[in-house]
Short mmCIF file of C-alpha atoms in Angstrom, two decimals:
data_model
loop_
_atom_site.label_atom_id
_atom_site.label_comp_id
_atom_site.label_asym_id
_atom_site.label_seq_id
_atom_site.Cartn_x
_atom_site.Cartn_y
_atom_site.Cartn_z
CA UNK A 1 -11.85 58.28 80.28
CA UNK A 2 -8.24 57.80 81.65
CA UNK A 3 -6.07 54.21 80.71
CA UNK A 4 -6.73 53.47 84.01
CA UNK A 5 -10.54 54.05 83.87
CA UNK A 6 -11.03 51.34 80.70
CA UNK A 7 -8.52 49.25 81.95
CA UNK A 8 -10.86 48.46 84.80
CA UNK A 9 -14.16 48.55 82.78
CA UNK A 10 -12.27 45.86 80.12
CA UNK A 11 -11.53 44.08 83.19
CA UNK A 12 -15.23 44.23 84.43
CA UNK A 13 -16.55 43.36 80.90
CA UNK A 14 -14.34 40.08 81.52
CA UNK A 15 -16.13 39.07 84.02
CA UNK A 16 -18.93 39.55 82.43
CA UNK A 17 -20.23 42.71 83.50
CA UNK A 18 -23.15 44.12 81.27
CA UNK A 19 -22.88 47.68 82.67
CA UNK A 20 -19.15 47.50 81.79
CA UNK A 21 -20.00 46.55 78.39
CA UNK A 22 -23.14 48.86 77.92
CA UNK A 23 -20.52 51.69 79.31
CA UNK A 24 -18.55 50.85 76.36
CA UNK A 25 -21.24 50.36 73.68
CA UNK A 26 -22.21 54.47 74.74
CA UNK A 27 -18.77 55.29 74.83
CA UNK A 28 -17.64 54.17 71.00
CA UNK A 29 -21.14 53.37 69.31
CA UNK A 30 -20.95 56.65 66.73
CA UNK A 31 -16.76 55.79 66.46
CA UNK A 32 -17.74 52.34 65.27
CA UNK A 33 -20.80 53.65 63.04
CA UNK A 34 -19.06 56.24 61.90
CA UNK A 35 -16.41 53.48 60.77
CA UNK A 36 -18.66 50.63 59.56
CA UNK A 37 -20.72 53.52 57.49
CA UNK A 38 -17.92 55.39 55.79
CA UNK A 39 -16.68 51.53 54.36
CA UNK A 40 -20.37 50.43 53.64
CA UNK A 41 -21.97 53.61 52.04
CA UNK A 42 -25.42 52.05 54.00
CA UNK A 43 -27.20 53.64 57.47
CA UNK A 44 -29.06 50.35 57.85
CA UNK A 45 -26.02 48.21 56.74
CA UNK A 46 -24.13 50.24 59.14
CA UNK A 47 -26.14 49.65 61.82
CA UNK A 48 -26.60 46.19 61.93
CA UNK A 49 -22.93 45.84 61.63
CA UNK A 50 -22.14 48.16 64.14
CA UNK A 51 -24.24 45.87 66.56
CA UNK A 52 -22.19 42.64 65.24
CA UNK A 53 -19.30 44.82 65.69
CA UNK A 54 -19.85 44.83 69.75
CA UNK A 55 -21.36 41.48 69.90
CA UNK A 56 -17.66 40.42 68.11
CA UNK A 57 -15.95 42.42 71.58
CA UNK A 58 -18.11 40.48 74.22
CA UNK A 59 -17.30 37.36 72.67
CA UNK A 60 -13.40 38.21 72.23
CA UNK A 61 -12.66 40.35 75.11
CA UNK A 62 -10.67 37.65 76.42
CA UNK A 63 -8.44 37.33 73.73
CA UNK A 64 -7.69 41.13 74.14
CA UNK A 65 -4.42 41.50 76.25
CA UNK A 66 -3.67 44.88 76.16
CA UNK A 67 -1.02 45.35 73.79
CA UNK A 68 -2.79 48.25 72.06
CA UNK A 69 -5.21 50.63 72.92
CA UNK A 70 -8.88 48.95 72.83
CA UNK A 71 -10.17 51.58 70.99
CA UNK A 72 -7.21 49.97 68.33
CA UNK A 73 -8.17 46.49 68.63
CA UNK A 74 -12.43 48.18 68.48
CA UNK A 75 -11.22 49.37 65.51
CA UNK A 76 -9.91 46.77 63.92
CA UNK A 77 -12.43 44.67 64.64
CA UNK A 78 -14.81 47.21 62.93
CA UNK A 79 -12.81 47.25 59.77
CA UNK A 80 -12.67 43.17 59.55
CA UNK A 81 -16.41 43.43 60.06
CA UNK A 82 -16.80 46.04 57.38
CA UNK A 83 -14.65 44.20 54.53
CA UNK A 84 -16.48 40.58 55.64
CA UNK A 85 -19.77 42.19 54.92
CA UNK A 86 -18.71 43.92 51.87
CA UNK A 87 -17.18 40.86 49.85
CA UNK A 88 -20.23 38.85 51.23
CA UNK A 89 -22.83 42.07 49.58
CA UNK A 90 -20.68 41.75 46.26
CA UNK A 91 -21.16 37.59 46.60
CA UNK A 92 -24.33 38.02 47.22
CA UNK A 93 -25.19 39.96 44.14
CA UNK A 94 -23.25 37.52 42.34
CA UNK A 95 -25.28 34.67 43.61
CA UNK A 96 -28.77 36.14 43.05
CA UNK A 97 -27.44 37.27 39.87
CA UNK A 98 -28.78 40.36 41.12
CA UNK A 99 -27.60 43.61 39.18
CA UNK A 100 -24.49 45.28 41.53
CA UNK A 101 -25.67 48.60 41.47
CA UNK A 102 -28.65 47.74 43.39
CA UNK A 103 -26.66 46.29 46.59
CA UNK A 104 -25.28 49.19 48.73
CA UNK A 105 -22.09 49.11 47.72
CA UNK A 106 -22.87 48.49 44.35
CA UNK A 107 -24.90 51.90 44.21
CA UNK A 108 -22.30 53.55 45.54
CA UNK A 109 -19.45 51.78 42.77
CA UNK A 110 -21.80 52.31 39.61
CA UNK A 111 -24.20 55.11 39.96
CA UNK A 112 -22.18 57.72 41.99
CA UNK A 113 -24.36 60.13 40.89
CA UNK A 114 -26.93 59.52 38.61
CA UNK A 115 -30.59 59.61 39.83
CA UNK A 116 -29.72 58.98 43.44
CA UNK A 117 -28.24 62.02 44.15
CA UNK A 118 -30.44 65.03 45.47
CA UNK A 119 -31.12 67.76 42.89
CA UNK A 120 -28.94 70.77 43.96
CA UNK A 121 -32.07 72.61 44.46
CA UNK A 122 -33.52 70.81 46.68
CA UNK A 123 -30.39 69.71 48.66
CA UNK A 124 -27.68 71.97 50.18
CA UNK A 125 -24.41 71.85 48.29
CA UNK A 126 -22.33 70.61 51.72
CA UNK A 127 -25.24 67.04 51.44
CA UNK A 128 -24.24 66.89 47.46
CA UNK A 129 -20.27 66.97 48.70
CA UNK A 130 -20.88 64.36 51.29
CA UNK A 131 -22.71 62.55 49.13
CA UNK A 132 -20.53 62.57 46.25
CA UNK A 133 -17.33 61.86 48.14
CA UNK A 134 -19.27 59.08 50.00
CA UNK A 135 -19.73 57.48 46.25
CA UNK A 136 -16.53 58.08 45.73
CA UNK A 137 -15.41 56.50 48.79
CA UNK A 138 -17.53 53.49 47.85
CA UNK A 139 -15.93 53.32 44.89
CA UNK A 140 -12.32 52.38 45.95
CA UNK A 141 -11.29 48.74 46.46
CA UNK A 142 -11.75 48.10 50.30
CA UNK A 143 -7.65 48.32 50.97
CA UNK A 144 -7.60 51.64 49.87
CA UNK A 145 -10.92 52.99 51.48
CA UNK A 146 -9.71 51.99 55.22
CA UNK A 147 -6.57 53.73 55.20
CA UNK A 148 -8.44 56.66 53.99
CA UNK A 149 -11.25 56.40 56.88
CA UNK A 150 -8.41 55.73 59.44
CA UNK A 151 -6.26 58.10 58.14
CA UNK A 152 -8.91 61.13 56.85
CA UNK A 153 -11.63 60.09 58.45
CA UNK A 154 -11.04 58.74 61.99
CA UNK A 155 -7.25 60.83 62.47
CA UNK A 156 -5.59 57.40 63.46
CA UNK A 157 -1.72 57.76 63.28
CA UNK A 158 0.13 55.99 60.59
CA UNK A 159 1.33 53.32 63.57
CA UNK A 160 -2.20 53.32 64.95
CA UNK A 161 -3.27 52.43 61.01
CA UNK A 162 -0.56 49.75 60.99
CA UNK A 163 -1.53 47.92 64.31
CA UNK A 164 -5.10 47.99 62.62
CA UNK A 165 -4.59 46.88 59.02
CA UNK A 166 -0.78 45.27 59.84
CA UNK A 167 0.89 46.86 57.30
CA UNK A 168 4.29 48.81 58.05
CA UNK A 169 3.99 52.59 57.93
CA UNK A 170 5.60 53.27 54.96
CA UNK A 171 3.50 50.99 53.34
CA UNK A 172 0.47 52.82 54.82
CA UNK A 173 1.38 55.84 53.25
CA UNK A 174 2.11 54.71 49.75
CA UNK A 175 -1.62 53.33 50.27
CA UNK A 176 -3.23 56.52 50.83
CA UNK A 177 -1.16 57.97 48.29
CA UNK A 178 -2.75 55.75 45.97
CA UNK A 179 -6.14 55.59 47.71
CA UNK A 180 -6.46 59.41 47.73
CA UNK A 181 -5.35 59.67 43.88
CA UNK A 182 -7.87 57.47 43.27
CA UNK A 183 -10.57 58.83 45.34
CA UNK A 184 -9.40 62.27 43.49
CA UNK A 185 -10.24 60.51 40.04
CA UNK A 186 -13.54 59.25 41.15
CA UNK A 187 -14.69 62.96 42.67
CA UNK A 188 -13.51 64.44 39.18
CA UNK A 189 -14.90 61.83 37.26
CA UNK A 190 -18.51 62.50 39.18
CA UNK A 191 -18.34 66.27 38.72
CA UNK A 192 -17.11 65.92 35.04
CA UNK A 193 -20.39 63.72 34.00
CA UNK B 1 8.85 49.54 43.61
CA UNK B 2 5.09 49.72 43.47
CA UNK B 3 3.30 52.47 40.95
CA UNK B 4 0.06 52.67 39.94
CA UNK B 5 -1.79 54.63 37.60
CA UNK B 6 -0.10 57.71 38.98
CA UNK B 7 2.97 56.25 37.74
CA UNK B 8 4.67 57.87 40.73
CA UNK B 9 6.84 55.33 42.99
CA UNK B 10 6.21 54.07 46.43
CA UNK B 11 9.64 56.11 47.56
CA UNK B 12 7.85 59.51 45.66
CA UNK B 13 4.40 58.68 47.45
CA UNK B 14 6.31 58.57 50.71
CA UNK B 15 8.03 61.89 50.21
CA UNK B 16 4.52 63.31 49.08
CA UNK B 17 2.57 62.02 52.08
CA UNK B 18 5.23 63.40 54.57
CA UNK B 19 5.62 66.24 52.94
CA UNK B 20 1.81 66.88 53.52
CA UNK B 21 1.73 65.65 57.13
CA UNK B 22 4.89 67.88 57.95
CA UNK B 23 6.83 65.08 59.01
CA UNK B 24 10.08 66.34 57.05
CA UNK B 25 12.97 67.78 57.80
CA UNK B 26 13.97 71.00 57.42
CA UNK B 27 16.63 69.62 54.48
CA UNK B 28 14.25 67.20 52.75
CA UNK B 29 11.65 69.96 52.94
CA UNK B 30 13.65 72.37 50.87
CA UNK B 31 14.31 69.70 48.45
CA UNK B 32 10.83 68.55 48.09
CA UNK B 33 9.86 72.23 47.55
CA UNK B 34 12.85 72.66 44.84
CA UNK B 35 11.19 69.49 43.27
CA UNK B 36 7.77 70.90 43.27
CA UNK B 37 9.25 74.29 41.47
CA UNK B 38 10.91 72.38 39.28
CA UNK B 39 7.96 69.69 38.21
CA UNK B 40 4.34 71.25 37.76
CA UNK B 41 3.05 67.93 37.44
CA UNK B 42 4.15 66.74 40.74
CA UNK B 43 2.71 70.54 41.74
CA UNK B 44 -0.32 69.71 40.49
CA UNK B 45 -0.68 66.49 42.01
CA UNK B 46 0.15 67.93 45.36
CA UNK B 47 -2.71 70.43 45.01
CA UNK B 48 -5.21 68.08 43.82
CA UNK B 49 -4.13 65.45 46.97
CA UNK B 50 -4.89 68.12 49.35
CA UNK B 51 -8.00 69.29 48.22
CA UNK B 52 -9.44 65.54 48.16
CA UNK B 53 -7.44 65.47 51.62
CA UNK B 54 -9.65 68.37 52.40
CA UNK B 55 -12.96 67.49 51.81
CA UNK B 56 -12.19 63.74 52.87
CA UNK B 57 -11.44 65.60 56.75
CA UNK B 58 -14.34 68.01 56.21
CA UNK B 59 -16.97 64.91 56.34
CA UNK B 60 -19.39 64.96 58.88
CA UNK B 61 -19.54 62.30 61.49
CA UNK B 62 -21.69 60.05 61.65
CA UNK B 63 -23.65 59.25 64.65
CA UNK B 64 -25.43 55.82 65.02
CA UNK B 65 -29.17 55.77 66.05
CA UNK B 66 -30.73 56.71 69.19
CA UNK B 67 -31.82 53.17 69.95
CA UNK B 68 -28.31 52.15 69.07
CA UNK B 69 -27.14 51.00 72.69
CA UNK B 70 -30.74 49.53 73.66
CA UNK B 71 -30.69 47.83 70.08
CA UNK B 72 -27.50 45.99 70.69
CA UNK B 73 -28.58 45.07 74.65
CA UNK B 74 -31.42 43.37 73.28
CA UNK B 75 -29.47 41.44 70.46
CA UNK B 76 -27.16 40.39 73.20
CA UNK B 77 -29.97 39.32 75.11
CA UNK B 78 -31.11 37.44 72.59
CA UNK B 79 -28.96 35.56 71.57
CA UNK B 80 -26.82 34.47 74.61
CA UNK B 81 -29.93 34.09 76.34
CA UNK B 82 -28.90 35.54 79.79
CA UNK B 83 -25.31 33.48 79.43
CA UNK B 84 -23.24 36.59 78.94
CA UNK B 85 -23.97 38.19 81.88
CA UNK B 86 -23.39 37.37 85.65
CA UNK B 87 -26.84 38.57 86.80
CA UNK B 88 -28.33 37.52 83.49
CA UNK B 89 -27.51 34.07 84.37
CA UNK B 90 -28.72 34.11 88.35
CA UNK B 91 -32.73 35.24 87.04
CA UNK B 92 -33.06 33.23 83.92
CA UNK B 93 -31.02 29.98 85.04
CA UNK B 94 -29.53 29.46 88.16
CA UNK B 95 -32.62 31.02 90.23
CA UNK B 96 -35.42 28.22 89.40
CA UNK B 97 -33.12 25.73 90.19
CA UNK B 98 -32.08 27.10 93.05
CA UNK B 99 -35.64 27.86 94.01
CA UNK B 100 -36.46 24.49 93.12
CA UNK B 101 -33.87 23.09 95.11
CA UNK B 102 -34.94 24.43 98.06
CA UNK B 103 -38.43 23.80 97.82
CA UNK B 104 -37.73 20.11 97.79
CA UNK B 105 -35.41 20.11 101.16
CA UNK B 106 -38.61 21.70 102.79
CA UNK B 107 -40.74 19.28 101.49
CA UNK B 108 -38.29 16.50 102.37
CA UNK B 109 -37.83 17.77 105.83
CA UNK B 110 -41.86 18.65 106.51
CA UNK B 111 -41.84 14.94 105.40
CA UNK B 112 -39.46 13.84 108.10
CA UNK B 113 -40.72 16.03 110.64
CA UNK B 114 -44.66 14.70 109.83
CA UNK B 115 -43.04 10.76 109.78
CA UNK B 116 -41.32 10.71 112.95
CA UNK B 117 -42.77 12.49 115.71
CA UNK B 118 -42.07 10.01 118.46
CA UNK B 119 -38.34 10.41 117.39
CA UNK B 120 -39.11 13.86 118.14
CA UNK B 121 -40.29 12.88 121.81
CA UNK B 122 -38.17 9.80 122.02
CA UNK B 123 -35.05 12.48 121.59
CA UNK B 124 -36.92 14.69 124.41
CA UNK B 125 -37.40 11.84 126.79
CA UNK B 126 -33.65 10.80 126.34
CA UNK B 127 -32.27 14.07 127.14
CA UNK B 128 -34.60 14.37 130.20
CA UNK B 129 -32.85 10.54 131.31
CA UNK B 130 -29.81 12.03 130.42
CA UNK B 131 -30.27 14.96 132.89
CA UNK B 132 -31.29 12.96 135.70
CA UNK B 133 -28.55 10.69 135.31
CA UNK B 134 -26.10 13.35 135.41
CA UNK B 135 -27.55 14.77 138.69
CA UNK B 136 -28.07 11.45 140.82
CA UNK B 137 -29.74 10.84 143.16
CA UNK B 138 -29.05 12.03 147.13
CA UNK B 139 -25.82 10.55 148.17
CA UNK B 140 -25.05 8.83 144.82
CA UNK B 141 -21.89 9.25 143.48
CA UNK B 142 -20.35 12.23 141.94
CA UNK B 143 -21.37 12.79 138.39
CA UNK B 144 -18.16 11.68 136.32
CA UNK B 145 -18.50 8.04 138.45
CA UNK B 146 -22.12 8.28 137.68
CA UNK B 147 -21.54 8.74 133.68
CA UNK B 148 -18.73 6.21 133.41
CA UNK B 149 -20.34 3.23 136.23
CA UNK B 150 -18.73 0.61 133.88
CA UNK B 151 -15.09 2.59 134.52
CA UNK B 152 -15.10 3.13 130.88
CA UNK B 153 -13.08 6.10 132.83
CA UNK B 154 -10.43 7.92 131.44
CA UNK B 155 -10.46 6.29 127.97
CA UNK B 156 -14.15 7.38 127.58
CA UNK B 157 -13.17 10.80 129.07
CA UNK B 158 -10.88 11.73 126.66
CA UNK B 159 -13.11 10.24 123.69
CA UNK B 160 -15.05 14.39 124.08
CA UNK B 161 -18.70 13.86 122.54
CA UNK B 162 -18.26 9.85 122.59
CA UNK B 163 -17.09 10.32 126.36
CA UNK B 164 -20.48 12.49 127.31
CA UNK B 165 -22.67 9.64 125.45
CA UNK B 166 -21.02 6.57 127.40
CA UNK B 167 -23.52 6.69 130.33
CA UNK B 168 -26.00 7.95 128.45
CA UNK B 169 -29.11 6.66 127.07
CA UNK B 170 -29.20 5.92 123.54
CA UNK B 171 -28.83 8.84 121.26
CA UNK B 172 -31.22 9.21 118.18
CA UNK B 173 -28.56 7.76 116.05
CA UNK B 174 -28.33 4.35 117.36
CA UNK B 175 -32.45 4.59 117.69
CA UNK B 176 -34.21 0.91 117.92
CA UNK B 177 -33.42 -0.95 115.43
CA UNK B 178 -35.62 -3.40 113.66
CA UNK B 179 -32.58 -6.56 114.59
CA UNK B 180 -31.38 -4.79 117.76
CA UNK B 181 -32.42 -5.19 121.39
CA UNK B 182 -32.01 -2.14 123.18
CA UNK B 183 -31.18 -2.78 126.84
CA UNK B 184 -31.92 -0.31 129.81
CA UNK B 185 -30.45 -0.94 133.26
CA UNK B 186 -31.65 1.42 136.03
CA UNK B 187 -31.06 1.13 139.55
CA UNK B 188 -33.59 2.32 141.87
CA UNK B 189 -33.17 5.07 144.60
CA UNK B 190 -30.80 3.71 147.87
CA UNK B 191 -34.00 4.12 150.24
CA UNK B 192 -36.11 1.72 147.96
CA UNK B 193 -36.91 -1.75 149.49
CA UNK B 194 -38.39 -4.78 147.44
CA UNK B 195 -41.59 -3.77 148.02
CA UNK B 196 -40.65 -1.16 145.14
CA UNK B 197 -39.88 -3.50 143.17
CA UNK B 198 -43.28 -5.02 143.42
CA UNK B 199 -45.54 -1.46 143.21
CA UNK B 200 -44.11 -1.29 140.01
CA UNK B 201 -44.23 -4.25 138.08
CA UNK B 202 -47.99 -3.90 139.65
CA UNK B 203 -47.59 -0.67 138.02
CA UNK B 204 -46.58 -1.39 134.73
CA UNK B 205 -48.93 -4.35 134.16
CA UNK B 206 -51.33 -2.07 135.15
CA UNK B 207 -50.72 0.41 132.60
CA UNK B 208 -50.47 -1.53 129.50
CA UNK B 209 -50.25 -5.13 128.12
CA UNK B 210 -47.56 -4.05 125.64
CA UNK B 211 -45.07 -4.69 128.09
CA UNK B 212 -43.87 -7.61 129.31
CA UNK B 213 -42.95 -7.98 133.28
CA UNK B 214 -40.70 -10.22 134.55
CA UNK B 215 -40.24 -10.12 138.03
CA UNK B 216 -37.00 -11.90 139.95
CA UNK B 217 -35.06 -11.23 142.88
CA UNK B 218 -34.15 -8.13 143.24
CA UNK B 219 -34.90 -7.24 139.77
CA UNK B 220 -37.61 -6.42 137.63
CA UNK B 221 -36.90 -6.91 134.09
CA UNK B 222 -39.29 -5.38 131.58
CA UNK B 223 -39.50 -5.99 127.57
CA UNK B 224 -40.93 -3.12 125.85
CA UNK B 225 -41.88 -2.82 122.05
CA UNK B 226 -38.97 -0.75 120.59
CA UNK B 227 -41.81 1.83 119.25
CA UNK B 228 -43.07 2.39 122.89
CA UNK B 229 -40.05 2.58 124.45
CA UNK B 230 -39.85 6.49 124.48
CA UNK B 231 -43.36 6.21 126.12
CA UNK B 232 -42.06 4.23 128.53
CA UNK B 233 -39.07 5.90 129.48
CA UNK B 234 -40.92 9.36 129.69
CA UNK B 235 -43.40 8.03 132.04
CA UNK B 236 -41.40 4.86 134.20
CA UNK B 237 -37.27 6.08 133.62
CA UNK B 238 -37.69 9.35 135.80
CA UNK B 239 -36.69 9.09 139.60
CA UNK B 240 -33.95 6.11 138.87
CA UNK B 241 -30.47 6.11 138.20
CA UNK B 242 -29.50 4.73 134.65
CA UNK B 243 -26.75 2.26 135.57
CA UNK B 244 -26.05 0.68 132.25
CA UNK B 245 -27.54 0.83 128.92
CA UNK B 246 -26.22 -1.93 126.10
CA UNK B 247 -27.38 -1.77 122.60
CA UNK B 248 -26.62 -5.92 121.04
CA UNK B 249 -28.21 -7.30 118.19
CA UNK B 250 -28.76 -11.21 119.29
CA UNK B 251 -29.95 -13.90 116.64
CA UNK B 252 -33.61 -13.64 116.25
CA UNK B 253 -33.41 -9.91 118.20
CA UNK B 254 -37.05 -8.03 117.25
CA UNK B 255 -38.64 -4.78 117.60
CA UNK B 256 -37.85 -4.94 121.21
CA UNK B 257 -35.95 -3.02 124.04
CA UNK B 258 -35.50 -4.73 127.23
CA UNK B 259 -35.41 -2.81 130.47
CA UNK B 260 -34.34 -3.90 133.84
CA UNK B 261 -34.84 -2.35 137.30
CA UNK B 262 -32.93 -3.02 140.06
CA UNK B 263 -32.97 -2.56 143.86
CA UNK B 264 -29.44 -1.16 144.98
#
């Protein structure tokens, strides 16, 4: 789709256009899943809030004047969605005094391994990797696993990350210095027990 | 300066990260690479950050679920109940009202239409005066003298719709009035003699008691109930020239139009 193309369907979906705006929920639905999933660790998590995510554009596509790309401003949207939902999961837990490790992101903090993972014999190795580096991902605090899903993950440029997260560049990249050392530490600390 | 666990500073972490995405210059690149020979920890690290920076970029994507687009539609749907959308709105708002709207103006006018059918005829009749006085009668005078006898003239003339109603008969909007008296003046043809006159008040006393005949020289004045009046004018106004037609609203003034006939 060229600029001009979704610069006209952004100005459809402002008038209201639901073909405009089911053009762009098939256009970026598995970006913005993709997104919401790697910071939740959850399909069914990921798929409510992917739907939230698009009911959020609807409602703000006004207030979306074209000074970055919309797939920046989808984005970001996305990733305020996705660290909402993930303090609210940990408050939650907190609330219901309900043991972390059995919210999403809880399993994914405490029990990177452990029972939940698929026996090797039963599982390909490339599901235990994805698995394992999902937990690890899970693990980080939630300023350290964006950068790595917009940096690793979803190939956004450093200034792309910084319009999203508003951070300057240079502080992006001592973030995914940091985030990837620690992701490093989790992975070895998962194959080492 | 920021560190972490690492213990390596934000400037270090910067050098490391562009040295990885190749964003270096030839010159800084040969000194980060002189570093690396000369630390094995800061080797090490290197090696370790691109392996995790390895498998990180060799995750799958994720797709969302079939139903995804059809799921979120229907949430939409849901929620804004048809406000979101333009043609949401028209079926499950705008169109029974609008349906509803119109439904009532037809009912309203089959109403009107069902209530008033002598204004219906009355309307008819008028126009039918209206053409005859026009047209005249043989010899009468041409049609602009004919519409403007009272020499309401040029003033009238220019007036447009106002102008063309001056020698007219009454139009529908100034109907019979409960407190007006609508007066009729018509001038029989120039052949008629007195005698005329005579056949028909015989005439019109003949045909019904509702109107009142009062005969006097050379006229024949004739008071007709205000609801019979387009009655009367469809069946006694054709064949005479409408001279003058007043509308006045006198003290006491009933459900009455008053209608004179003249010999010329």
């Amino acid at each position: 789709m060229t600029s001009r193309q979704e610069k006209r369907l952004i100005r459809r979906l402002k008038q209201r256009d639901e073909q405009a705006f089911l053009t762009i929920v098939t256009r970026y639905q598995h970006k913005v899943y993709n997104v919401v999933y790697r910071m939740l660790g959850d399909p069914h998590e990921a798929e409510d809030l992917a739907q939230e995510v698009f009911i959020t554009v609807l409602k703000n596509i006004d207030s979306f004047r074209g000074e970055s790309q919309f797939s920046t401003w989808l984005t970001r949207i996305a990733i305020n969605h996705s660290k909402n939902r993930l303090k609210f999961l940990k408050r939650r837990a907190a609330d219901r005094m309900q043991p972390i490790e059995d919210t999403p992101e809880g399993a994914m903090m405490f029990n990177p391994l452990g029972s939940a993972l698929p026996r090797p014999d039963n599982q390909a190795m490339g599901h235990q990797l994805e698995r394992a580096m999902q937990n690890a991902l899970g693990a980080l605090d939630p300023e350290h696993r964006e950068v790595v899903v917009l940096r690793d993950i979803e190939n956004l440029s450093y200034q792309e990350i910084g319009d999203i997260t508003g951070l300057t560049a240079g502080t992006v990249k001592s973030r995914l210095f940091r985030a990837r050392s620690a992701l490093k530490e989790e992975l070895s600390k998962q194959y080492d027990d | 300066m920021t560190t972490d666990n690492t213990g390596i500073p934000d400037e270090v972490a910067i050098r490391i990260m562009d040295f990885l995405d190749g964003e270096m210059s030839d010159e800084e690149r040969s000194a980060f690479e002189a570093d690396l020979t000369r630390d094995p920890e800061l080797q090490r690290s290197l090696e370790a950050l691109q392996s995790t920076m390895g498998v990180v970029q060799s995750l799958q994507m994720k797709f969302a679920p079939d139903d995804f687009v059809r799921e979120v539609e229907s949430k939409v749907r849901t929620r804004s109940r048809g406000r979101f959308f333009g043609y949401q709105a028209l079926y499950t708002s705008r169109i029974p009202y609008e349906v509803f709207a119109v439904v009532a103006i037809a009912i309203m006018a089959g109403m009107w239409m069902m209530s008033s059918p002598d204004d219906a005829r009355f309307s008819a009749d008028l126009a039918m005066v209206s053409d005859q006085a026009d047209a005249g009668p043989a010899g009468a005078p041409d049609a602009g003298a004919s519409r403007n006898p009272d020499g309401a003239g040029a003033q009238a003339d220019g007036a447009g719709a106002q102008a063309a109603g001056a020698g007219l008969p009454t139009p529908p909007s100034v109907r019979p009035l409960k407190t007006e008296v609508i007066e009729y003046t018509f001038t029989l043809p120039a052949d008629a003699g007195a005698d005329d006159l005579d056949k028909l008040a015989v005439r019109l006393g003949a045909t019904s008691r509702r109107y009142v005949v009062e005969r006097s020289k050379g006229e024949l004045d004739v008071t007709v109930p205000a609801a019979s009046l387009d009655g009367f004018l469809r069946d006694f106004g054709q064949g005479y020239t409408l001279e003058r037609k007043t509308v006045t609203a006198p003290d006491g003034g009933g459900d009455v139009a008053k209608v004179r006939f003249r010999s010329p």
